[in-house]
Coordinates of C-alpha atoms and ligand atoms in Angstrom, one line a residue:
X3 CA 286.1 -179.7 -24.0
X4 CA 282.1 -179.6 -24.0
X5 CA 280.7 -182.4 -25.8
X6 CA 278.0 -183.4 -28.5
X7 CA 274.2 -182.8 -27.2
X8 CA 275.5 -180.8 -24.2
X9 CA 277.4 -178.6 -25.4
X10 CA 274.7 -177.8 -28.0
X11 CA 272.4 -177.1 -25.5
X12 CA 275.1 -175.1 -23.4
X13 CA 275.7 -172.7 -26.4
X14 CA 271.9 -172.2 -26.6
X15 CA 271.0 -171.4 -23.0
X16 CA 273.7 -168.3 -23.6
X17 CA 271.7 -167.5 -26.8
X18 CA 268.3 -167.2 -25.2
X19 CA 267.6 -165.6 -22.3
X20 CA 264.3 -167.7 -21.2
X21 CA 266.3 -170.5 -22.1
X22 CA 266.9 -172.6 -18.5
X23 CA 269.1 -175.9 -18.8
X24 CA 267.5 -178.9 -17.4
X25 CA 270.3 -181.7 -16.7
X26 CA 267.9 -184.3 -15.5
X27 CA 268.8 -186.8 -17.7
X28 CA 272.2 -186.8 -16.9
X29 CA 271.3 -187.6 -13.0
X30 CA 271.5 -191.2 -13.6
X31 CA 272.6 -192.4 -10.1
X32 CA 269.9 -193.9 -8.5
X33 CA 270.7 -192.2 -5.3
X34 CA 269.4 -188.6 -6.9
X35 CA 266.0 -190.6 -7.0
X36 CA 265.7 -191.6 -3.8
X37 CA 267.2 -188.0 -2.3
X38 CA 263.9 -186.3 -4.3
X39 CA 261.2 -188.1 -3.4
X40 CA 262.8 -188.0 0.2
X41 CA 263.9 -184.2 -0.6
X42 CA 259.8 -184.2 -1.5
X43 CA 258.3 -186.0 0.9
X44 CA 260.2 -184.1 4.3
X45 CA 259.6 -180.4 2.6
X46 CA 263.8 -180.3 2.5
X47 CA 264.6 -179.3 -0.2
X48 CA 267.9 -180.6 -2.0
X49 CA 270.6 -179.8 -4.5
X50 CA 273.8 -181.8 -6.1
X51 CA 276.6 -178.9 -6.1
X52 CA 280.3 -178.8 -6.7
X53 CA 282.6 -180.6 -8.4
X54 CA 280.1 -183.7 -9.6
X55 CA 278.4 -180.8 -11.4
X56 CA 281.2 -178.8 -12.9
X57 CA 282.8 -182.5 -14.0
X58 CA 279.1 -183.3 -15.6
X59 CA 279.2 -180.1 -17.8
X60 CA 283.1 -180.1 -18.7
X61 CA 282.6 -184.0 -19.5
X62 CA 279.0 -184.3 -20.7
X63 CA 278.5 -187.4 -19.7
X64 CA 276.6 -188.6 -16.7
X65 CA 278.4 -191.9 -16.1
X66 CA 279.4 -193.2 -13.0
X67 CA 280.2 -190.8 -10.4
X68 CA 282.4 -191.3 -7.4
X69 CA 282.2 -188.3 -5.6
X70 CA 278.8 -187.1 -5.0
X71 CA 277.8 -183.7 -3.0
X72 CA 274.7 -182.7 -1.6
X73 CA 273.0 -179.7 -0.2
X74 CA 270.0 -180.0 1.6
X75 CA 267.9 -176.8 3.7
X76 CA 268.0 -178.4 6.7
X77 CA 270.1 -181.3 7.8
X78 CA 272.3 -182.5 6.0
X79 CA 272.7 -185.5 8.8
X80 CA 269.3 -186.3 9.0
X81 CA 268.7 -186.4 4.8
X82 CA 271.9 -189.0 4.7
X83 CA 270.3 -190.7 7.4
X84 CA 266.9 -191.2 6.0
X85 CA 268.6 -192.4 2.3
X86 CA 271.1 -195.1 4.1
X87 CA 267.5 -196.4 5.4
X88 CA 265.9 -196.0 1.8
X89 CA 268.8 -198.2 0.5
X90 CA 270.5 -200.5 3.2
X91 CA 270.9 -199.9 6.8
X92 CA 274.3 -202.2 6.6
X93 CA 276.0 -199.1 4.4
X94 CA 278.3 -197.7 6.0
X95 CA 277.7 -193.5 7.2
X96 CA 279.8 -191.5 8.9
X97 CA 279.0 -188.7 11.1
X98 CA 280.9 -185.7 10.9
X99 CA 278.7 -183.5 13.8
X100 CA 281.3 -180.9 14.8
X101 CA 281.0 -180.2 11.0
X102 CA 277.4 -180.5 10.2
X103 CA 278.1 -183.5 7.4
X104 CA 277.5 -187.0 6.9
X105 CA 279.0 -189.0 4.1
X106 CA 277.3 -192.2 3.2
X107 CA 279.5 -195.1 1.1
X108 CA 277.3 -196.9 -1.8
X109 CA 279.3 -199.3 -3.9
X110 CA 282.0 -197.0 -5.2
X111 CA 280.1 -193.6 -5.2
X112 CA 280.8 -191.6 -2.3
X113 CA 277.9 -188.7 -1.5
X114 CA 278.4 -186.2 0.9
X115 CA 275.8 -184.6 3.0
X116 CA 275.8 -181.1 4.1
X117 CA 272.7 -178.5 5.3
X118 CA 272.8 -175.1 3.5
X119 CA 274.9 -172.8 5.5
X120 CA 276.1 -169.3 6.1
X121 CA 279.5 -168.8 7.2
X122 CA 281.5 -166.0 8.5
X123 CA 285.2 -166.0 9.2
X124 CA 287.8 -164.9 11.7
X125 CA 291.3 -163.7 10.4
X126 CA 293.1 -166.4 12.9
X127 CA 291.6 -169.4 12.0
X128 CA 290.1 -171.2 8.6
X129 CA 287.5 -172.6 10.4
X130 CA 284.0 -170.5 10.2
X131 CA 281.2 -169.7 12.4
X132 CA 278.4 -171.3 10.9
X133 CA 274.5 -170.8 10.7
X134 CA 271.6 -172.4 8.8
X135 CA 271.2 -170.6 5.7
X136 CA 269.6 -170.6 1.8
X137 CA 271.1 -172.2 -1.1
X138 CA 271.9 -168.4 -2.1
X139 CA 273.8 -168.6 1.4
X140 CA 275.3 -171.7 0.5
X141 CA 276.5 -170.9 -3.0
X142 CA 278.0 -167.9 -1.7
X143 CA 280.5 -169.5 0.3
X144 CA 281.7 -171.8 -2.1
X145 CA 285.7 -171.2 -3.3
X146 CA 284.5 -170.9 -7.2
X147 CA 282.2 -170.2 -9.0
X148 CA 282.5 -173.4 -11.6
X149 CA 282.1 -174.9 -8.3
X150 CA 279.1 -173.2 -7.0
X151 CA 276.4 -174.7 -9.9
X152 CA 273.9 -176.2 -8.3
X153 CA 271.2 -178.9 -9.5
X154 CA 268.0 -178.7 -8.4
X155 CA 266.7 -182.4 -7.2
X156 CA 263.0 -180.9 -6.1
X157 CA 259.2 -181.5 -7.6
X158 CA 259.2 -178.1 -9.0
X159 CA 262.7 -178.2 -11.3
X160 CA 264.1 -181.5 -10.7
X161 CA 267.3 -181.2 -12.9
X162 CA 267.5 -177.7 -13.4
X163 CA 270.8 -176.0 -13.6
X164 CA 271.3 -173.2 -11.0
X165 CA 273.8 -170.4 -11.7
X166 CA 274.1 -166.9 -9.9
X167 CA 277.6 -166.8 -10.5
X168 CA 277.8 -167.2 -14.2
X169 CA 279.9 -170.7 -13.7
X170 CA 278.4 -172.2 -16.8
X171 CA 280.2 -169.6 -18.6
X172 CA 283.6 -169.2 -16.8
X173 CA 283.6 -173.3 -17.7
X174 CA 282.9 -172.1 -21.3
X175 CA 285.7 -169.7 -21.5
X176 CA 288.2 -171.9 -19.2
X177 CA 288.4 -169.8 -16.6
X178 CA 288.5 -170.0 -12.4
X179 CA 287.3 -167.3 -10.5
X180 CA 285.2 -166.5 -7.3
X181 CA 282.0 -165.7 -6.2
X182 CA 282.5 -163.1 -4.0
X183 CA 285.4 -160.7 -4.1
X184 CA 288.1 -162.6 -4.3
X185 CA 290.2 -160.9 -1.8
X186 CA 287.6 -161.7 0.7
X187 CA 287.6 -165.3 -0.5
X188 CA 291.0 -165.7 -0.3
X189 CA 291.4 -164.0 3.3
X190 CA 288.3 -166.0 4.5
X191 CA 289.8 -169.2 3.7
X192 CA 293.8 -168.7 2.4
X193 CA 293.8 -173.0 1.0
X194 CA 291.1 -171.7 -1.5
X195 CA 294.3 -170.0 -3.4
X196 CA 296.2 -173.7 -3.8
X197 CA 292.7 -175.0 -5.0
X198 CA 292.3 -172.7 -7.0
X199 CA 295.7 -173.1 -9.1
X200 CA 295.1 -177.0 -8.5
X201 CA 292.0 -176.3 -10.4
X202 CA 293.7 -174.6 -13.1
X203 CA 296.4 -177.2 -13.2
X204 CA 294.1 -180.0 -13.6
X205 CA 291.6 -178.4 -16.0
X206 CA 294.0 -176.2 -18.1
X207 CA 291.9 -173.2 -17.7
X208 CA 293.5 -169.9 -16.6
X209 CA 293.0 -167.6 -13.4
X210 CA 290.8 -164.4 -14.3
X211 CA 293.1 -161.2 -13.5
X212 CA 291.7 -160.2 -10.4
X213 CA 291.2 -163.6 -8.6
X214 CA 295.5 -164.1 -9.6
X215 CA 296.3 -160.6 -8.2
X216 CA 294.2 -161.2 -5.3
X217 CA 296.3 -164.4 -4.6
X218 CA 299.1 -162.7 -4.8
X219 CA 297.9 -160.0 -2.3
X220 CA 297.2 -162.1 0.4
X221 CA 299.4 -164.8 0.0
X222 CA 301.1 -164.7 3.1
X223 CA 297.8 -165.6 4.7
X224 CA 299.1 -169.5 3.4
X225 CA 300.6 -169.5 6.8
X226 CA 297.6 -170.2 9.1
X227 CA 296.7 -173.6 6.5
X228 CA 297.8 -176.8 8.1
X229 CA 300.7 -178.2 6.4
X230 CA 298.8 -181.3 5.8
X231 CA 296.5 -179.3 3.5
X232 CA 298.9 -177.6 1.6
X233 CA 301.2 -180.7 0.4
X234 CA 297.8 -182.6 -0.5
X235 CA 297.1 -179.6 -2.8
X236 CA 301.5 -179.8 -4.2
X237 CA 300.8 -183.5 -4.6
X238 CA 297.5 -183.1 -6.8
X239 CA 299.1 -180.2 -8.8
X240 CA 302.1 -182.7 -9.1
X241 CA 299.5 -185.7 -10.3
X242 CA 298.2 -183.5 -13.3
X243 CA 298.9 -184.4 -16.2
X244 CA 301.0 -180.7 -16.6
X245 CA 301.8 -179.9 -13.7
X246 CA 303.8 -176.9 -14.8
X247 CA 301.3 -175.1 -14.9
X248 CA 301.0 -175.1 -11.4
X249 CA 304.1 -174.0 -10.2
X250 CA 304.3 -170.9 -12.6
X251 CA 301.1 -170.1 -11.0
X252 CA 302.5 -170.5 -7.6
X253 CA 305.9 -168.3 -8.4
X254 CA 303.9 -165.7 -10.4
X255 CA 301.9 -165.5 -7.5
X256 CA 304.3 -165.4 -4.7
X257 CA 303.4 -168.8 -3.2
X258 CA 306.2 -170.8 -4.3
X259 CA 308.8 -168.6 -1.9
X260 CA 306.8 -169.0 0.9
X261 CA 305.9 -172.8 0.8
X262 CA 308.7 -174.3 -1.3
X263 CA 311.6 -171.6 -1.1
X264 CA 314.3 -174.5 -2.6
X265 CA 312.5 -174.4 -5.8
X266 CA 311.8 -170.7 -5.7
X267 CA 316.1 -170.5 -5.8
X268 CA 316.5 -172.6 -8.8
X269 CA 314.3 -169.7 -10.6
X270 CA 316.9 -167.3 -12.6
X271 CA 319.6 -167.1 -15.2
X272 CA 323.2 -165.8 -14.2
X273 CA 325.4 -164.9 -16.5
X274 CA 329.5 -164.2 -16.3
X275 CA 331.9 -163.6 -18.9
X276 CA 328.9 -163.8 -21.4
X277 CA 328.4 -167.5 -20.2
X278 CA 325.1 -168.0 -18.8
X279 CA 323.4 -171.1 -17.3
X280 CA 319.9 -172.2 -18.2
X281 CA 317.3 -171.4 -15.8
X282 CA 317.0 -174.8 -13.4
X283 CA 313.4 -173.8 -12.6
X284 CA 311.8 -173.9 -15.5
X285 CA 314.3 -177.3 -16.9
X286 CA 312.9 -178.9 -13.4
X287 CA 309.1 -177.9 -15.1
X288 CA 310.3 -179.6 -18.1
X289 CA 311.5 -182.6 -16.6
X290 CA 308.2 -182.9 -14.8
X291 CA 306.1 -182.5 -17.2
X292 CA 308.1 -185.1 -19.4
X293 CA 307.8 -187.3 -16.9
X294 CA 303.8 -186.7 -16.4
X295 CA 303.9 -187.9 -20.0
X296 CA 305.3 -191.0 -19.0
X297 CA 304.2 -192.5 -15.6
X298 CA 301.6 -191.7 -12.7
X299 CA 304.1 -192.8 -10.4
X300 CA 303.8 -190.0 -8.1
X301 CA 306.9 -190.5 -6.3
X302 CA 309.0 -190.3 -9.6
X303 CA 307.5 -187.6 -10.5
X304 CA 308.6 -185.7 -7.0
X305 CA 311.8 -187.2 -8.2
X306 CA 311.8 -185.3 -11.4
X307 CA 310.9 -182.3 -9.6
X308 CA 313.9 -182.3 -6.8
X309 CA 316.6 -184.2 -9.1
X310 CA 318.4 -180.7 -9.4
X311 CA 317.4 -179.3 -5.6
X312 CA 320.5 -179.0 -4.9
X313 CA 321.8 -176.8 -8.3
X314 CA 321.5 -173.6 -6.7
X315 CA 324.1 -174.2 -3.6
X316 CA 326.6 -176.0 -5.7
X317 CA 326.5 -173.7 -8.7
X318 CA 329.8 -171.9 -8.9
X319 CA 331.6 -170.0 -12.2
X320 CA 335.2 -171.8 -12.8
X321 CA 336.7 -169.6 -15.5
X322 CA 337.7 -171.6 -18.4
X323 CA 335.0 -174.4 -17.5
X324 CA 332.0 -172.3 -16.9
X325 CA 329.0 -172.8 -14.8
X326 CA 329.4 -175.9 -12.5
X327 CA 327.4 -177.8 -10.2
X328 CA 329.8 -180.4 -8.6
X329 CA 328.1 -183.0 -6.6
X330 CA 324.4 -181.4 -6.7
X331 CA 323.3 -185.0 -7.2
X332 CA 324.5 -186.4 -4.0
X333 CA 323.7 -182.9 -2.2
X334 CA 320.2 -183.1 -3.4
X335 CA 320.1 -186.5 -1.7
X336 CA 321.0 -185.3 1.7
X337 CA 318.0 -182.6 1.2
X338 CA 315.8 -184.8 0.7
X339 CA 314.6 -185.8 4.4
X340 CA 314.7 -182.3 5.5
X341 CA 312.4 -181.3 2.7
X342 CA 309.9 -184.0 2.9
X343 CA 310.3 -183.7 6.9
X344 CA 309.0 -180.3 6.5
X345 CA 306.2 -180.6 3.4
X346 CA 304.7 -183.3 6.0
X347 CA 305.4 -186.5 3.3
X348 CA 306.0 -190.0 4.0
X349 CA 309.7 -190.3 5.6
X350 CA 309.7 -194.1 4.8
X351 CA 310.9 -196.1 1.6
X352 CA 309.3 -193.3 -0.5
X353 CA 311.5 -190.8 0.9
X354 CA 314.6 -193.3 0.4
X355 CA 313.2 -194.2 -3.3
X356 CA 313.1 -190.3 -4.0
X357 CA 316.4 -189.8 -2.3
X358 CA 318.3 -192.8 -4.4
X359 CA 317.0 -191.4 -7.6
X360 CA 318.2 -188.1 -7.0
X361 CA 321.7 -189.7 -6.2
X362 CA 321.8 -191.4 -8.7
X363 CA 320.1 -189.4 -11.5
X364 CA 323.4 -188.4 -13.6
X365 CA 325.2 -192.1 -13.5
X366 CA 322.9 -193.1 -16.7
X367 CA 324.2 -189.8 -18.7
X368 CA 327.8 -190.3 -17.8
X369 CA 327.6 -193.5 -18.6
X370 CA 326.0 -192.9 -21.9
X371 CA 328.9 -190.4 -23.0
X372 CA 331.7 -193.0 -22.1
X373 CA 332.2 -196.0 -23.4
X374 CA 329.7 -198.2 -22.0
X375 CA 331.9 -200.8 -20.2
X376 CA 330.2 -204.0 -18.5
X377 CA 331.7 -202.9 -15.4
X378 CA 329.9 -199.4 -15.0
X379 CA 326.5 -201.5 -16.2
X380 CA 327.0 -204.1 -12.9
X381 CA 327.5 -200.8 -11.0
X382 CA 324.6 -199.0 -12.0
X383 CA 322.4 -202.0 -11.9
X384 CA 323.6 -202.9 -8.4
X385 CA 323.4 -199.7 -6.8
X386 CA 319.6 -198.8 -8.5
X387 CA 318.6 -202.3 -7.5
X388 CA 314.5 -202.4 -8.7
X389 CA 314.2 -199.1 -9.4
X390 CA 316.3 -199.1 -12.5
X391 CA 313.8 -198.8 -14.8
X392 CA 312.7 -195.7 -13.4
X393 CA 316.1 -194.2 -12.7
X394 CA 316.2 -194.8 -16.9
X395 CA 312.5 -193.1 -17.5
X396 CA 313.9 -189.9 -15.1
X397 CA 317.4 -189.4 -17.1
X398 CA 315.3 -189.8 -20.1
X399 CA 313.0 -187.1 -19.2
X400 CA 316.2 -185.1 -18.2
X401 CA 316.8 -184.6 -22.1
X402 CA 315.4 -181.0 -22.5
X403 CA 317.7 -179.8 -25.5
X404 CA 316.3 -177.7 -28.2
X405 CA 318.5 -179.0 -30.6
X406 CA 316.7 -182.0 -31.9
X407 CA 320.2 -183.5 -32.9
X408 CA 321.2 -184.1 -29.2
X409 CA 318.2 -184.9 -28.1
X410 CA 318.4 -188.0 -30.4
X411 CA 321.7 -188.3 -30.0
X412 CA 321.5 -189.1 -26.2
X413 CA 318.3 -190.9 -26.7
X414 CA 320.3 -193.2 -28.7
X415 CA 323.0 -193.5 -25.9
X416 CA 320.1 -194.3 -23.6
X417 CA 318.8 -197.1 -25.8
X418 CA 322.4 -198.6 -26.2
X419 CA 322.7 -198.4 -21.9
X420 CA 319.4 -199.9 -21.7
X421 CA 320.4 -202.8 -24.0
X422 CA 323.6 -203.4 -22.3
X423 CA 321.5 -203.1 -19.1
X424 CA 319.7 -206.4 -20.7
X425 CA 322.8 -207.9 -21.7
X426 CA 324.3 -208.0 -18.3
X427 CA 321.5 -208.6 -16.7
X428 CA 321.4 -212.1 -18.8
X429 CA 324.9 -213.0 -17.9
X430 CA 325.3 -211.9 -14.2
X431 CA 321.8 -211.5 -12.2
X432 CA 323.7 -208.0 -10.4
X433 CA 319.8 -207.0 -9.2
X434 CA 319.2 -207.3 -5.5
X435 CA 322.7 -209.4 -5.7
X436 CA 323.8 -210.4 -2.1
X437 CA 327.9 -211.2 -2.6
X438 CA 328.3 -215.5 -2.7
X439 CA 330.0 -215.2 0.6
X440 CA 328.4 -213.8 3.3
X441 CA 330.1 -211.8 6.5
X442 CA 329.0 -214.7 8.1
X443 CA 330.6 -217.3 6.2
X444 CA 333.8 -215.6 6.7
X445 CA 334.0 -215.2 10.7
X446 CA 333.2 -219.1 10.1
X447 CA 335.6 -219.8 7.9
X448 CA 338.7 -218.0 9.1
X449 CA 336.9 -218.3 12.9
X450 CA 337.3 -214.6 13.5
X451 CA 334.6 -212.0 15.5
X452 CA 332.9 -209.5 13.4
X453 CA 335.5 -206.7 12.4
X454 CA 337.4 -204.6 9.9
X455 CA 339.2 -207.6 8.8
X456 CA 335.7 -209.1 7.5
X457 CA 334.5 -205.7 6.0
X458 CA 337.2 -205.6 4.0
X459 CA 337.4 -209.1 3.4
X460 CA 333.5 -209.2 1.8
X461 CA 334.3 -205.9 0.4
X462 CA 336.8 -206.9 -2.3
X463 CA 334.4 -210.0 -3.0
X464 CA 331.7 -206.8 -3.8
X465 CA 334.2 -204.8 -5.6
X466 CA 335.6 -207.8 -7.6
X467 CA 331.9 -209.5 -9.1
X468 CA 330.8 -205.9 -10.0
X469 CA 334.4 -204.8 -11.8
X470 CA 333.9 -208.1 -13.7
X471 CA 337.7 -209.3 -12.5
X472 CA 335.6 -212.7 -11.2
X473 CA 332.3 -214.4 -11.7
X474 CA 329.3 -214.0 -9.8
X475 CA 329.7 -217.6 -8.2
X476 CA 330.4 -219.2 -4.9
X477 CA 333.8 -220.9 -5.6
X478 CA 335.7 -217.7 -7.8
X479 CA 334.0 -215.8 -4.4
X480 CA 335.6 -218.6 -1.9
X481 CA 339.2 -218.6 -3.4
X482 CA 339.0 -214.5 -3.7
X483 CA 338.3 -214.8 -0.1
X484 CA 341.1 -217.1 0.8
X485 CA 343.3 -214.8 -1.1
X486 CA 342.3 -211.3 0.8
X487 CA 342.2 -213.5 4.0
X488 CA 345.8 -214.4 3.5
X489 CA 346.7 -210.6 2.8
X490 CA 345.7 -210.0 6.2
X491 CA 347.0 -213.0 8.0
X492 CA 344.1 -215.0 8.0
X493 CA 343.6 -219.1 7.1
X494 CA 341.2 -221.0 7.0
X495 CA 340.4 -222.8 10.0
X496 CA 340.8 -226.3 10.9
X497 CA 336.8 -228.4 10.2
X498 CA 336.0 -225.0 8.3
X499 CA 336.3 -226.5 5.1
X500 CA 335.0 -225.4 1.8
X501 CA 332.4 -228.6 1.2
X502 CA 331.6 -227.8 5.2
X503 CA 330.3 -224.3 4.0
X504 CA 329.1 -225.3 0.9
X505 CA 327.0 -227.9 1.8
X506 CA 325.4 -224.8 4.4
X507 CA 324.7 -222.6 1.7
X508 CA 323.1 -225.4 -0.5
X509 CA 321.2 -226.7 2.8
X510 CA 319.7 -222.8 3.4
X511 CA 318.9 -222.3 0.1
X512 CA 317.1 -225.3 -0.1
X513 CA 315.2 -224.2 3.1
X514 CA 314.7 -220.8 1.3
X515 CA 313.1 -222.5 -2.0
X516 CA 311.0 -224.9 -0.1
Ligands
ATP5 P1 287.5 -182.8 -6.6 O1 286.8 -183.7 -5.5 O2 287.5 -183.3 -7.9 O3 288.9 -182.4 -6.1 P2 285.5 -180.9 -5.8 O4 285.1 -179.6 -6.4 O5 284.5 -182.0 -5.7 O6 286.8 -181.4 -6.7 P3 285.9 -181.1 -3.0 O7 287.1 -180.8 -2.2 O8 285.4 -182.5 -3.1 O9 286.2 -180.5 -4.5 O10 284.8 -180.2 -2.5 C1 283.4 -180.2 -2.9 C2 282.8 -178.8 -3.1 O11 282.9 -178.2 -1.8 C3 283.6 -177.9 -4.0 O12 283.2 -178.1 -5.3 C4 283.3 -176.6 -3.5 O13 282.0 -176.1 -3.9 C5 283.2 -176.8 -2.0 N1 284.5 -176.6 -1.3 C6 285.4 -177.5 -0.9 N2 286.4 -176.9 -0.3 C7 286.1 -175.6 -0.2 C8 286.8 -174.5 0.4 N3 288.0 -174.6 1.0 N4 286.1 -173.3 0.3 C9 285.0 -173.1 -0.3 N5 284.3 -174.2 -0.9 C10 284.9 -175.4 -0.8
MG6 MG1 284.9 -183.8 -4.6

């Protein structure tokens, strides 16, 4: 992952013990500038630590930085303060005093102030007592040691790299793990353990031994982090780009039970009669990670990852059939809200998009193993509306055969749905289709109050366009209408006449254009 001229220069600070990296011409931001000669001039001195550092070395390149943090001995207020005056008193600081941290806005680079601290913990409560302390201090209580490399931004070793923990070369051999004894990490601060298998997610490097078993030794302390924190971490383990990674590291650690027990039930194999089912957990990994491939959508990929929630409570052996899971599709739907109700996650259309993909997640498949008739097409295009296109990239995803065979062979099926899917579309503009005759029109018409009568009236129209049995138009709609009407004792009524209506619905949609 280490690059040209750094990672040269990284190999040859572990071959030479006098050897000290200096990274000052990678500190290209003009803000590390004005923070030393400030840093200088005040006798605080000040350090760029975390994740703009470990991103610097696993990159090599200096360019651009969003996310900036500081360390200064002494305030960490007062240095963000004095730089918003060096550059522009209009820029926008805020003031985080309850926390000791100011984080100051400059174009797109965000830089976060903080005073070298101490902290000591209770076991209730993440939040520490805090007192000044030395960058020693400071590094100390950071959660890894890849994110406890400091650079140095005073007179005396501007740009030198500083490393108590060895981080340069747990980044060298891919690897998280903390400063301190883990287990006291861990306990100090419990969200450290869903950072630290985010961190792994993201950067592909494994947990050392210790720091995993550690996790798994105090992982019931989860349970005094804010539910907030803990979905923020699921969502950026679910926004890598494998984010299977992450959930084997939260099973094999015990984590996954506590926080996400639906997913911890898919995990296993049963087996009757010599007929065993696959294992849904590690398909649903499968299926998310094939998705990752595809789309940062981060609501299809929670999609991908609860399409089969609800396989373990429908699974049942039927002898002579097998394993079955009748209806899990439309049983994971109805999950859906209580899930997302309790991981803290938006319970607005997101939730509904997640909920109507899961619903409808098999429809492309049995579609693509019939014959693909017109009418199931309408359907499916109706009922997925605009999210279509994504229902198709989720079933595709879905494929997770071994045999290469079927995997092309339903990958072909796919392609012929999707073109039929273009076909129709052509022809009958199904999406977002409201019926030619509204509810409306037909109280009007047959001058009748809202009731079953018009339900089932508008119904049929629905049922008819969709099956194909009459065209998507306002007239075939009208005289389908006249026709149920008259099943149920219903005419038209007197001055309701079809050019009367007609003339409405070209009037509105003429107000509607304009
Ligand atoms: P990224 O922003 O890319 O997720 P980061 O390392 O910058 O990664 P932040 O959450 O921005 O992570 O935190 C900045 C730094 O603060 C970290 O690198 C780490 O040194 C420290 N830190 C953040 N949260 C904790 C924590 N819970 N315990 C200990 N140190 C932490
Ligand atoms: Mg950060």
């Amino acid at each position: 992952m280490f690059v040209n001229a750094l990672l040269l220069r990284i190999r040859l600070y572990f071959c030479s013990s006098k050897f000290t990296m200096n990274l000052s011409e990678h500190l290209n931001h003009k803000v590390f500038q004005i923070i030393a000669s400030l840093a200088a001039k005040e006798g605080t001195p000040s350090y760029v630590i975390g994740g703009f550092v470990r991103d610097l070395l696993i990159s090599g390149s200096g360019t651009a930085p969003m996310d900036i943090d500081i360390v200064v001995i002494g305030s960490g207020i007062e240095m963000a303060q004095k730089v918003k005056a060096c550059i522009d008193e209009e820029l926008p600081l805020s003031v985080f005093k309850n926390f000791g941290t100011a984080m100051l806005k400059w174009g797109d680079t965000e830089v976060e102030f903080v005073g070298a601290r101490k902290e000591s913990y209770r076991h209730s409560s993440r939040k520490p007592l805090v007192e000044n302390g030395t960058l020693e201090d400071d590094q100390n209580r950071r959660d890894f040691t890849i994110n406890a490399l400091a650079i140095s931004l005073n007179p005396s070793d501007y740009g030198e790299l500083l490393d108590p923990f060895g981080g340069l070369k747990h980044l060298e051999e891919r690897i998280i793990t903390t400063p301190l004894e883990p287990g006291l990490t861990f306990s100090d601060d419990p969200l450290r353990m869903l950072r630290g298998i985010r961190f792994a997610t993201r950067l592909g490097f494994s947990i050392e031994a210790g720091t995993l078993n550690a996790i798994h030794q105090h992982r019931q302390r989860i349970g005094i982090v804010s539910q907030e924190r803990i979905s923020d971490e699921l969502n950026k383990i679910i926004a890598s780009a494998k984010p299977s990674t992450g959930f084997l590291l939260l099973e094999q650690t015990g984590l996954l039970e506590i926080i996400f027990p639906e997913l911890q039930q898919m995990k296993g194999v049963e087996e009757v009669n010599a007929m065993h089912h696959k294992d849904n957990f590690l398909h649903t990994l499968e299926v998310l990670d094939n998705i990752a491939l595809k789309t940062d959508n981060l609501w299809l990929r929670w999609a991908a990852l609860l399409h089969d929630i609800a396989k373990p409570r429908t699974k049942k052996f039927e002898p002579g059939t097998g394993w079955t899971f009748h209806a899990h599709e439309f049983i994971g739907a109805k999950m859906i809200p209580g899930i997302f109700r309790r991981l803290k996650l938006p319970l607005n259309e997101k939730m509904k998009y997640v909920q109507k993909l899961v619903q409808l997640h098999l429809r492309p498949i049995v579609l693509s193993q019939d014959i693909v008739t017109d009418s199931a097409v309408r359907r499916l295009i109706f009922d997925a509306g605009d999210d279509l296109e994504d229902l198709m990239t989720l079933c595709e995803a879905d494929i997770t055969s071994k045999n290469e065979r079927t995997v092309k062979r339903h990958l072909k099926n796919f392609q012929i749905v999707r073109e039929k899917i273009i076909e129709i579309e052509a022809k009958d503009s199904i999406r977002n289709f409201q019926p030619p005759i509204s509810g409306d029109d037909i109280q009007k018409i047959f001058g009748i109050p809202p009731s079953r009568a018009v339900g089932i009236i508008k119904n049929a129209i629905k049922e008819a366009i969709l099956d194909g049995e009459i065209p998507n138009d306002y007239q075939a709609a009208y005289e389908l209408m006249l026709k149920e009407g008259a099943a149920q004792g219903l005419s038209p009524q007197k001055g309701a006449s079809k050019e009367e209506t007609r003339e409405e619905k070209t009037r509105e949609e003429k107000t509607k254009n304009d």
